[in-house]
XYZ file of C-alpha atoms in Angstrom:
663
model
C 225.687 66.677 74.081
C 227.421 69.765 75.458
C 227.858 71.142 71.938
C 224.201 70.544 71.149
C 223.171 72.215 74.384
C 225.330 75.238 73.587
C 223.840 75.472 70.118
C 220.322 75.279 71.525
C 221.117 78.048 73.995
C 222.429 80.288 71.216
C 219.364 79.542 69.087
C 217.003 80.329 71.963
C 218.793 83.625 72.608
C 218.626 84.484 68.907
C 214.913 83.678 68.716
C 214.096 85.825 71.742
C 216.168 88.741 70.438
C 214.608 88.521 66.990
C 211.115 88.308 68.458
C 211.698 91.502 70.445
C 213.186 93.207 67.381
C 210.104 92.262 65.372
C 207.591 93.357 68.008
C 209.270 96.714 68.622
C 210.144 97.519 64.987
C 209.508 101.260 64.400
C 208.530 100.976 60.712
C 206.781 98.466 58.408
C 209.984 97.912 56.446
C 212.064 97.086 59.522
C 209.240 94.955 60.847
C 209.216 92.849 57.677
C 212.986 92.369 57.863
C 212.804 91.350 61.510
C 209.909 88.980 60.843
C 211.775 87.265 58.007
C 214.828 86.792 60.245
C 212.675 85.370 63.033
C 210.996 82.841 60.737
C 214.378 81.740 59.367
C 215.640 81.120 62.901
C 212.519 79.179 63.869
C 212.815 77.005 60.771
C 216.480 76.387 61.503
C 215.639 75.354 65.050
C 213.017 72.901 63.818
C 215.414 71.414 61.288
C 218.462 71.147 63.559
C 217.249 70.040 66.984
C 213.468 69.967 67.075
C 210.954 72.519 68.223
C 211.258 72.873 71.983
C 209.099 74.782 74.451
C 211.145 77.969 73.966
C 210.599 77.916 70.192
C 206.898 77.197 70.696
C 206.617 80.166 73.053
C 208.266 82.445 70.498
C 205.983 81.195 67.708
C 202.912 81.806 69.867
C 203.987 85.319 70.823
C 204.787 86.203 67.209
C 201.182 85.459 66.192
C 199.713 88.897 66.871
C 196.531 90.364 65.345
C 198.389 93.182 63.576
C 200.259 90.746 61.291
C 199.802 91.227 57.573
C 198.136 88.322 55.768
C 201.322 86.997 54.168
C 203.188 86.920 57.482
C 200.279 85.216 59.242
C 200.204 82.573 56.524
C 203.953 82.054 56.929
C 203.493 81.384 60.649
C 200.648 78.978 59.931
C 202.802 77.026 57.466
C 205.554 76.852 60.074
C 203.045 75.586 62.632
C 202.006 72.856 60.216
C 205.657 71.858 59.803
C 205.960 71.577 63.575
C 202.870 69.383 63.721
C 204.065 67.047 60.991
C 207.669 66.850 62.182
C 209.019 63.545 63.567
C 207.306 62.826 66.854
C 210.260 63.333 69.187
C 209.722 64.619 72.717
C 210.508 68.264 72.040
C 208.328 68.631 68.966
C 205.471 66.828 70.723
C 205.680 69.250 73.623
C 205.687 72.251 71.319
C 203.107 71.358 68.736
C 200.950 68.370 69.611
C 198.736 67.883 72.596
C 200.418 70.739 74.411
C 197.456 72.997 75.118
C 193.814 73.118 76.118
C 192.036 70.610 73.839
C 189.203 71.819 71.630
C 187.191 70.231 68.834
C 186.136 73.127 66.603
C 183.922 72.860 63.530
C 183.835 75.649 60.944
C 180.799 75.593 58.669
C 180.337 78.426 56.217
C 178.702 79.849 53.131
C 181.981 80.930 51.522
C 185.552 79.765 50.951
C 186.643 79.410 54.556
C 190.066 77.790 54.170
C 192.281 80.860 54.750
C 190.089 82.032 57.634
C 190.072 78.582 59.256
C 193.851 78.310 58.995
C 194.373 81.590 60.806
C 191.773 80.712 63.455
C 193.878 77.599 64.045
C 197.047 79.728 64.308
C 195.553 82.154 66.820
C 194.079 79.330 68.893
C 197.554 77.795 69.045
C 198.934 81.181 70.090
C 196.373 81.253 72.921
C 197.432 77.817 74.143
C 194.681 75.742 72.520
C 195.349 72.351 70.966
C 192.608 72.499 68.333
C 191.246 69.725 66.190
C 189.309 71.400 63.389
C 186.596 70.149 61.063
C 185.947 72.343 58.028
C 182.780 71.667 56.056
C 182.638 71.919 52.287
C 182.010 75.277 50.690
C 178.493 76.638 51.112
C 177.049 73.626 52.966
C 176.464 74.994 56.462
C 172.694 74.525 56.325
C 173.005 70.954 55.025
C 175.559 70.142 57.711
C 173.150 71.277 60.428
C 169.987 69.731 58.977
C 171.398 66.322 57.995
C 171.728 64.172 61.153
C 174.268 61.967 59.330
C 176.553 64.844 58.282
C 180.243 64.991 58.950
C 179.590 67.742 61.473
C 177.786 65.409 63.854
C 180.228 62.578 63.225
C 183.012 64.955 64.299
C 181.282 65.622 67.676
C 182.361 69.262 67.989
C 182.795 71.124 71.243
C 182.385 74.487 69.481
C 180.765 75.179 66.109
C 181.510 78.396 64.256
C 178.787 79.274 61.735
C 180.593 81.654 59.395
C 177.998 83.707 57.576
C 177.688 87.110 55.903
C 174.921 89.443 54.752
C 174.627 87.341 51.594
C 173.058 84.552 53.692
C 170.022 86.642 54.632
C 166.906 85.070 53.109
C 164.203 87.643 53.781
C 165.623 91.020 52.733
C 162.549 93.197 52.105
C 161.937 95.035 48.868
C 162.147 98.801 48.986
C 158.458 98.988 48.011
C 157.307 97.118 51.137
C 155.762 98.909 54.099
C 156.690 98.901 57.781
C 154.549 95.863 58.656
C 156.023 93.773 55.843
C 159.549 94.811 56.778
C 158.958 93.826 60.415
C 157.538 90.471 59.305
C 160.689 89.921 57.260
C 162.848 90.596 60.325
C 160.836 88.147 62.419
C 161.007 85.462 59.709
C 164.773 85.892 59.383
C 165.393 85.637 63.135
C 163.089 82.600 63.397
C 165.002 80.796 60.650
C 168.330 81.168 62.454
C 166.802 80.233 65.800
C 165.544 77.005 64.216
C 169.044 76.193 62.965
C 170.480 76.814 66.441
C 167.853 74.581 67.997
C 168.517 71.764 65.528
C 172.265 71.966 65.998
C 172.236 72.145 69.784
C 169.671 69.352 69.987
C 171.944 66.987 68.109
C 175.385 68.083 69.316
C 175.427 69.642 72.789
C 177.965 72.210 71.641
C 178.695 75.887 71.997
C 177.693 77.819 68.888
C 179.519 80.904 67.639
C 177.807 82.631 64.732
C 178.504 85.857 62.920
C 175.900 88.530 63.006
C 175.431 90.222 59.637
C 177.774 92.833 58.240
C 176.070 95.602 56.323
C 177.521 96.058 52.810
C 179.239 99.399 52.215
C 176.904 100.521 49.437
C 173.464 101.966 50.144
C 170.811 102.128 47.453
C 168.869 104.651 49.529
C 172.009 106.520 50.535
C 171.474 108.489 53.746
C 167.791 107.489 53.866
C 168.771 103.814 54.268
C 168.316 103.782 58.047
C 164.997 105.691 58.016
C 163.103 103.753 55.381
C 161.259 100.780 56.987
C 162.511 98.448 54.238
C 166.019 99.901 53.956
C 168.643 97.166 53.778
C 170.867 98.594 56.502
C 167.855 99.113 58.749
C 166.777 95.517 58.110
C 170.231 94.140 58.904
C 170.450 96.193 62.101
C 167.023 94.931 63.183
C 167.949 91.314 62.440
C 171.190 91.672 64.408
C 169.277 93.104 67.363
C 166.700 90.321 67.110
C 169.382 87.625 67.068
C 171.111 89.190 70.078
C 167.846 89.164 72.010
C 166.994 85.608 70.963
C 170.407 83.960 71.463
C 170.369 81.433 74.351
C 173.379 80.827 76.610
C 174.893 78.286 74.227
C 174.907 80.738 71.289
C 177.479 83.525 71.062
C 177.220 86.131 68.321
C 180.484 87.261 66.791
C 180.018 90.933 65.940
C 181.104 90.801 62.325
C 179.276 94.046 61.588
C 181.429 95.930 64.108
C 184.580 94.296 62.745
C 183.735 95.370 59.193
C 182.977 98.916 60.337
C 186.156 99.219 62.410
C 188.348 97.991 59.538
C 186.465 100.043 56.943
C 183.465 98.588 55.108
C 184.826 99.160 51.588
C 188.152 97.622 52.561
C 186.519 94.665 54.315
C 183.957 93.956 51.574
C 186.325 94.129 48.634
C 184.111 92.494 46.025
C 187.013 91.372 43.847
C 187.893 88.610 46.275
C 184.337 87.368 46.583
C 183.798 87.318 42.818
C 187.120 85.599 42.122
C 187.363 83.128 45.011
C 184.228 83.487 47.168
C 186.357 84.799 50.018
C 184.418 86.509 52.828
C 186.590 89.631 52.880
C 189.840 91.121 51.647
C 192.818 88.914 52.660
C 194.322 91.570 54.946
C 191.051 91.637 56.890
C 191.184 87.863 57.366
C 193.828 88.278 60.094
C 191.783 90.404 62.546
C 188.671 88.412 61.554
C 190.315 85.111 62.505
C 191.809 86.568 65.667
C 188.407 87.847 66.836
C 186.774 84.441 66.314
C 189.671 82.625 67.994
C 189.411 84.970 70.974
C 185.737 84.030 71.390
C 186.530 80.324 71.232
C 189.357 80.863 73.719
C 187.041 82.747 76.066
C 184.638 79.803 76.025
C 187.595 77.631 77.038
C 188.367 79.925 79.975
C 191.386 81.612 78.399
C 190.305 85.265 78.496
C 192.543 87.489 80.616
C 191.352 88.665 84.026
C 193.558 91.566 85.090
C 194.910 94.728 83.443
C 198.145 95.822 85.102
C 198.995 99.467 84.493
C 202.222 101.384 84.590
C 201.764 105.015 85.693
C 204.229 107.598 84.330
C 203.524 108.239 80.649
C 200.931 105.439 80.661
C 198.094 106.850 82.794
C 199.389 110.427 82.680
C 202.098 112.371 80.881
C 205.332 113.041 82.707
C 207.000 111.574 85.800
C 205.157 112.357 88.987
C 208.258 111.917 91.156
C 210.039 114.642 89.175
C 207.209 116.851 87.948
C 204.980 116.740 91.013
C 201.202 116.583 91.164
C 200.743 119.848 89.295
C 203.319 119.016 86.636
C 201.916 115.824 85.191
C 199.935 116.171 81.966
C 196.400 114.963 82.478
C 192.984 116.406 81.749
C 191.177 118.889 79.558
C 193.023 121.620 77.749
C 195.708 119.660 75.892
C 195.543 116.847 73.349
C 197.998 114.742 75.344
C 196.162 115.248 78.639
C 192.853 114.308 77.051
C 194.411 111.187 75.513
C 195.408 109.996 78.987
C 191.878 110.704 80.211
C 190.584 108.421 77.431
C 192.930 105.645 78.576
C 191.695 105.935 82.133
C 188.057 105.934 81.045
C 188.697 102.770 79.029
C 190.326 101.100 82.030
C 187.440 102.168 84.255
C 184.927 100.714 81.785
C 186.833 97.423 81.825
C 186.774 97.462 85.624
C 183.019 98.099 85.651
C 182.432 94.904 83.667
C 184.679 92.776 85.858
C 188.291 93.193 84.748
C 190.614 93.518 87.750
C 192.860 96.599 87.711
C 196.347 96.588 89.228
C 199.287 99.003 89.236
C 202.917 98.061 88.630
C 205.173 101.120 88.645
C 208.715 102.097 89.514
C 207.853 104.927 91.879
C 207.654 105.982 95.475
C 204.278 104.738 96.638
C 203.343 108.016 98.333
C 203.998 109.948 95.101
C 202.038 107.454 93.023
C 199.141 107.441 95.491
C 198.994 111.225 95.497
C 197.806 111.367 91.896
C 194.971 108.924 92.609
C 193.955 110.677 95.812
C 194.390 114.353 94.946
C 194.536 115.064 91.231
C 191.160 116.621 90.319
C 191.034 115.130 86.816
C 192.031 111.551 87.619
C 189.285 109.224 86.364
C 190.707 106.214 88.215
C 190.910 106.347 91.994
C 192.877 104.282 94.476
C 189.765 102.303 95.425
C 189.521 101.094 91.798
C 192.912 99.373 92.014
C 192.762 95.861 93.481
C 196.550 95.562 93.851
C 198.878 98.591 93.990
C 202.614 97.914 93.520
C 204.656 101.137 93.367
C 208.260 100.524 94.409
C 211.735 100.144 92.944
C 211.663 96.368 92.456
C 211.945 95.042 88.920
C 208.578 94.819 87.245
C 208.795 91.091 86.550
C 209.051 90.434 90.304
C 206.182 92.832 90.983
C 203.989 91.097 88.412
C 204.622 87.775 90.143
C 203.681 89.409 93.442
C 200.495 90.850 91.927
C 199.433 87.445 90.594
C 200.123 85.882 93.991
C 198.230 88.549 95.925
C 195.213 88.319 93.612
C 195.463 84.522 93.570
C 195.361 84.290 89.779
C 197.824 82.898 87.260
C 200.457 84.988 85.518
C 198.751 84.077 82.259
C 195.689 86.026 83.461
C 197.639 89.323 83.442
C 197.952 91.948 80.712
C 200.713 94.480 81.358
C 200.444 97.947 79.789
C 203.630 100.039 79.873
C 204.799 102.871 77.624
C 208.476 101.925 78.058
C 209.665 99.540 75.335
C 212.646 98.352 77.406
C 210.381 97.443 80.327
C 208.009 95.621 77.981
C 210.879 93.615 76.539
C 212.265 92.646 79.949
C 208.857 91.549 81.219
C 208.194 89.471 78.087
C 211.491 87.666 78.587
C 211.350 87.146 82.366
C 207.632 86.372 82.717
C 206.548 85.193 79.243
C 203.192 84.049 80.626
C 202.142 87.700 80.994
C 200.619 89.306 77.896
C 202.507 92.489 77.007
C 201.150 94.396 73.990
C 203.314 96.828 72.101
C 202.177 100.428 72.527
C 202.583 103.158 69.893
C 204.371 106.423 70.592
C 201.165 108.488 70.696
C 198.992 107.868 73.799
C 195.945 108.693 71.677
C 196.495 105.274 70.057
C 196.902 103.278 73.289
C 193.267 102.190 73.532
C 193.190 100.917 69.953
C 196.489 99.088 70.470
C 195.065 97.265 73.489
C 191.589 96.716 72.055
C 192.786 94.860 68.944
C 194.053 91.935 71.051
C 190.615 91.073 72.524
C 192.383 90.095 75.747
C 189.259 90.511 77.870
C 186.802 88.869 75.503
C 183.318 88.464 76.998
C 180.985 85.576 76.204
C 178.649 86.130 79.158
C 178.156 88.857 81.719
C 176.556 88.060 85.042
C 176.183 89.658 88.437
C 179.451 88.104 89.649
C 181.388 89.718 86.787
C 179.991 93.158 87.556
C 180.940 92.796 91.220
C 184.434 91.370 90.734
C 186.315 94.455 91.931
C 184.113 94.501 95.032
C 184.920 90.828 95.598
C 188.665 91.500 95.619
C 188.344 94.543 97.865
C 186.285 92.517 100.333
C 188.813 89.701 100.153
C 191.556 92.108 101.248
C 189.433 92.938 104.318
C 189.008 89.239 105.058
C 192.747 88.656 104.838
C 193.375 91.539 107.223
C 190.867 90.068 109.668
C 192.445 86.619 109.374
C 195.863 88.060 110.177
C 194.441 89.692 113.296
C 192.426 86.672 114.438
C 193.876 84.446 117.129
C 193.037 81.174 115.360
C 191.309 79.908 112.224
C 188.070 78.952 113.999
C 187.742 82.439 115.483
C 188.311 83.912 112.042
C 185.724 81.680 110.328
C 183.154 82.275 113.052
C 183.631 86.037 112.746
C 182.793 85.988 109.026
C 179.101 85.181 109.622
C 179.010 83.120 106.431
C 175.783 82.105 104.702
C 175.447 79.781 101.726
C 172.828 78.688 99.244
C 173.288 75.214 97.727
C 171.105 74.280 94.771
C 171.008 72.438 91.481
C 172.090 74.274 88.333
C 169.111 76.191 86.956
C 168.360 78.732 84.252
C 169.643 81.569 86.436
C 172.950 79.926 87.387
C 173.690 78.123 84.102
C 175.944 80.737 82.486
C 177.929 81.429 85.658
C 178.361 77.693 86.305
C 179.630 77.169 82.743
C 181.939 80.161 83.137
C 183.470 78.701 86.307
C 183.829 75.266 84.726
C 185.807 76.747 81.858
C 187.921 79.202 83.867
C 188.807 77.453 87.120
C 192.239 75.826 87.144
C 193.702 75.655 90.648
C 190.829 74.261 92.713
C 189.580 71.962 89.980
C 189.809 68.216 90.543
C 189.567 67.099 86.907
C 189.662 70.307 84.792
C 187.050 68.939 82.421
C 185.547 71.719 80.310
C 181.892 71.895 79.316
C 180.188 74.508 77.167
C 176.939 76.054 78.375
C 174.940 73.738 76.108
C 176.648 70.704 77.630
C 176.066 71.971 81.169
C 172.386 72.466 80.316
C 172.166 68.913 78.963
C 173.848 67.516 82.103
C 171.561 69.457 84.421
C 168.495 68.031 82.620
C 169.773 64.431 82.587
C 168.276 62.340 85.451
C 171.439 60.250 85.572
C 173.365 63.331 86.708
C 173.261 65.471 89.830
C 174.453 69.068 89.916
C 175.081 71.534 92.714
C 176.276 75.114 92.955
C 177.254 77.063 96.059
C 176.660 80.783 96.488
C 178.492 82.245 99.489
C 178.173 85.528 101.382
C 179.669 86.894 104.589
C 179.732 90.112 106.563
C 182.079 91.741 104.051
C 179.801 91.094 101.091
C 178.506 88.587 98.566
C 181.094 86.272 96.974
C 178.594 85.134 94.346
C 178.461 81.630 92.867
C 181.807 80.132 93.867
C 181.599 76.334 93.523
C 180.203 73.737 91.116
C 179.802 69.983 91.459
C 178.739 67.618 88.652
C 178.262 63.934 89.486
C 176.843 60.939 87.626
C 175.261 57.698 88.809
C 177.476 54.703 87.967
C 176.156 51.360 89.250
C 175.911 51.736 93.032
C 178.039 54.885 93.178
C 177.729 58.611 92.676
C 180.824 59.406 90.607
C 182.066 62.995 90.865
C 182.948 64.149 87.357
C 183.684 67.821 88.124
C 184.364 69.584 91.406
C 185.725 73.099 91.392
C 185.749 76.227 93.494
C 186.936 79.805 93.308
C 190.221 80.217 95.143
C 188.832 83.351 96.810
C 187.042 81.124 99.334
C 189.649 78.499 100.142
C 189.572 76.842 103.557
C 186.209 78.300 104.569
C 184.417 74.952 104.900
C 182.683 75.006 101.499
C 184.258 71.626 100.632
C 182.693 70.001 103.695
C 179.323 71.597 103.001
C 179.286 70.397 99.393
C 180.401 66.867 100.339
C 177.497 66.708 102.785
C 175.149 67.512 99.904
C 176.770 64.883 97.674
C 176.168 62.276 100.374
C 172.534 63.403 100.700
C 172.091 62.937 96.937
C 173.655 59.455 97.066
C 171.455 58.367 99.969
C 168.314 59.712 98.305
C 169.107 57.621 95.221
C 169.928 54.489 97.193
C 173.623 54.546 96.294
C 176.290 53.012 98.522
C 179.342 55.139 97.839
C 180.810 58.256 96.300
C 183.668 57.932 93.831
C 186.010 60.869 93.342
C 188.920 61.358 90.993
C 191.829 63.726 90.699
C 193.530 64.345 87.350
C 196.768 66.245 87.797
C 197.462 69.311 85.647
C 200.287 71.868 85.854
C 197.981 74.163 87.834
C 195.911 72.038 90.223
C 198.477 70.654 92.693
C 196.518 72.624 95.283
C 193.867 69.874 95.393
C 196.053 66.790 95.075
C 195.103 65.752 98.641
C 191.507 66.999 98.465
C 189.821 63.619 98.794
C 192.268 62.352 101.393
C 191.506 65.379 103.579
C 187.775 64.672 103.268
C 188.177 61.083 104.479
C 188.090 59.192 101.170
C 190.067 55.966 100.683
C 192.343 55.629 97.620
C 191.456 53.082 94.932
C 194.192 51.119 93.124
C 194.927 50.979 89.423
C 194.870 54.637 88.400
C 197.465 55.850 85.857
C 200.201 58.342 86.743
C 198.843 61.740 87.710
C 195.337 60.318 88.068
C 194.019 59.070 91.410
C 190.608 57.609 92.304
C 188.958 57.636 95.703
C 185.941 56.118 97.435
C 183.770 57.048 100.396
C 181.131 54.743 101.925
C 177.876 56.647 102.310
C 176.799 54.634 105.342
C 179.927 55.608 107.291
C 179.786 59.315 106.542
C 179.256 61.810 109.328
C 178.969 65.503 108.395
C 181.786 67.720 109.575
C 180.781 70.964 111.271
C 181.347 74.242 109.445
C 180.815 77.888 110.284
C 178.506 78.304 107.296
C 174.788 78.833 107.817
C 172.849 77.260 104.981
C 169.969 79.362 103.727
C 168.239 76.863 101.471
C 168.617 73.653 99.541
C 166.541 73.682 96.392
C 168.034 70.466 95.088
């Protein structure tokens, strides 16, 4: 056993070293050599002693969107070998049932096999244990229309409708006038809306569909966008119409932007469509699959939440501790200074839409702060940074501290640092943190970060736009709590108000977002797409509640969701979750009071709760016990069930003033 253990240790060290060599390779030739060596080592590990968690982590981190098609296919084949290997403990941990479960259906109008395979690979890299149904070539309409199709038998959680401009049915003729062209747009949009309605009516699923990529050729040349019946103008109008018409359970994958960013002639290489009915050139399949996988992952709550920034040579050129405020290179007048301005503008735009910004830098804090406070051309200011760590601690320790202070997981962080050695150390010491490789030229930093789709958006609500404000206000609350004499005095001083109501059209997307993102205060961690949440909220056998909380420091937004179903004489709580920003404020007691009111109104005798343990929700293991529930026998390991008699319940006082109950 000792010899085996030693061999495994050497293999793990070799894999990690080879992964870092591959990621940091300075040229395509060296990158190919390093990739080949890495794959050989991973195959040897699988053959000799099984595929353990370390090997799985390396495989996931090697699956990056900048892979060439051949390398991506090699990783997919290796993943398939892991999945079909003998079902020993290590291989099971690494390849089967090890991630967030997802039933994904891919229905298309073209040969989707290579694309589907790479979607599977990138979902695995994101920590998703995907079961995938792929419909036959060109049958997506039949799959949706036929209620007995394999699609509905599969019972998908997410359906990806993979289409292209060739699937447009109402392209106007160049001889048609403006009115006819507009009618064609409306007919096209209506046709796709009908398909969405049919699909969602039969399979309460989340739908991801491509918008339409414009072909690279233009019969009207530059006049294409001005002529009412120009093809590019028609496609742009259809895309806009679909975006306006898409309900919460439909997400449009911006295929048109992807084709444009990769190069339309390169993306739409007709040879591959004519020969094999492939949707694009093989090399474009990799970023295509990664973009779709990132959308599916975002629906499963796996999008990143926080961008952590180094400072010297990342947000400005030079070292502020050595060069001083006037010596750093930032601002108009030089190509390098303007490149750093572009990086800061990009970070600020991310912050404006809800991404948390943090700083992790080896620096004296006063020097680092000076740039934010005094440099006239800084785009980012100190108030934009939710957590500022500038010290001489190692960056892995600081990243752990940042995650703890923000109360988010390490896997929610993306760390951006120009120093390759620092990137390598962080990847090895805190592998949960995403650490993209950065090129030598800061002008390419934004593109390098953008290609990963770390902060993929599937909905954007008021809470997202206020997230930085939420974290700033939370810091004020923590300062007040530290100064307060006791917890009751602190809670009373907050002047909290809450609105408790059933899920409605306004709160649907935010409720679905919380259901799919919350991990720590989440009793069962069941995931439901927006379409499923809508179906639950309209089902009389279910009861739903959301809590929106505000206090004297500001609005916390919608912070808690409860889904419960009538089972015999009980109201069974299926889902109960809450944002960790508002822990121990009394929201749990308030929501339990509402659950009891629902049960009494329906003539039910008890409330049944359950706790399903996950690696991240130990925080709520005693949730029901603290609320006065009694444990029920017979639950499997890691799964407890609890009961509370409605007749015996007495509401517990809170310091929350309830504004309304619309339930």
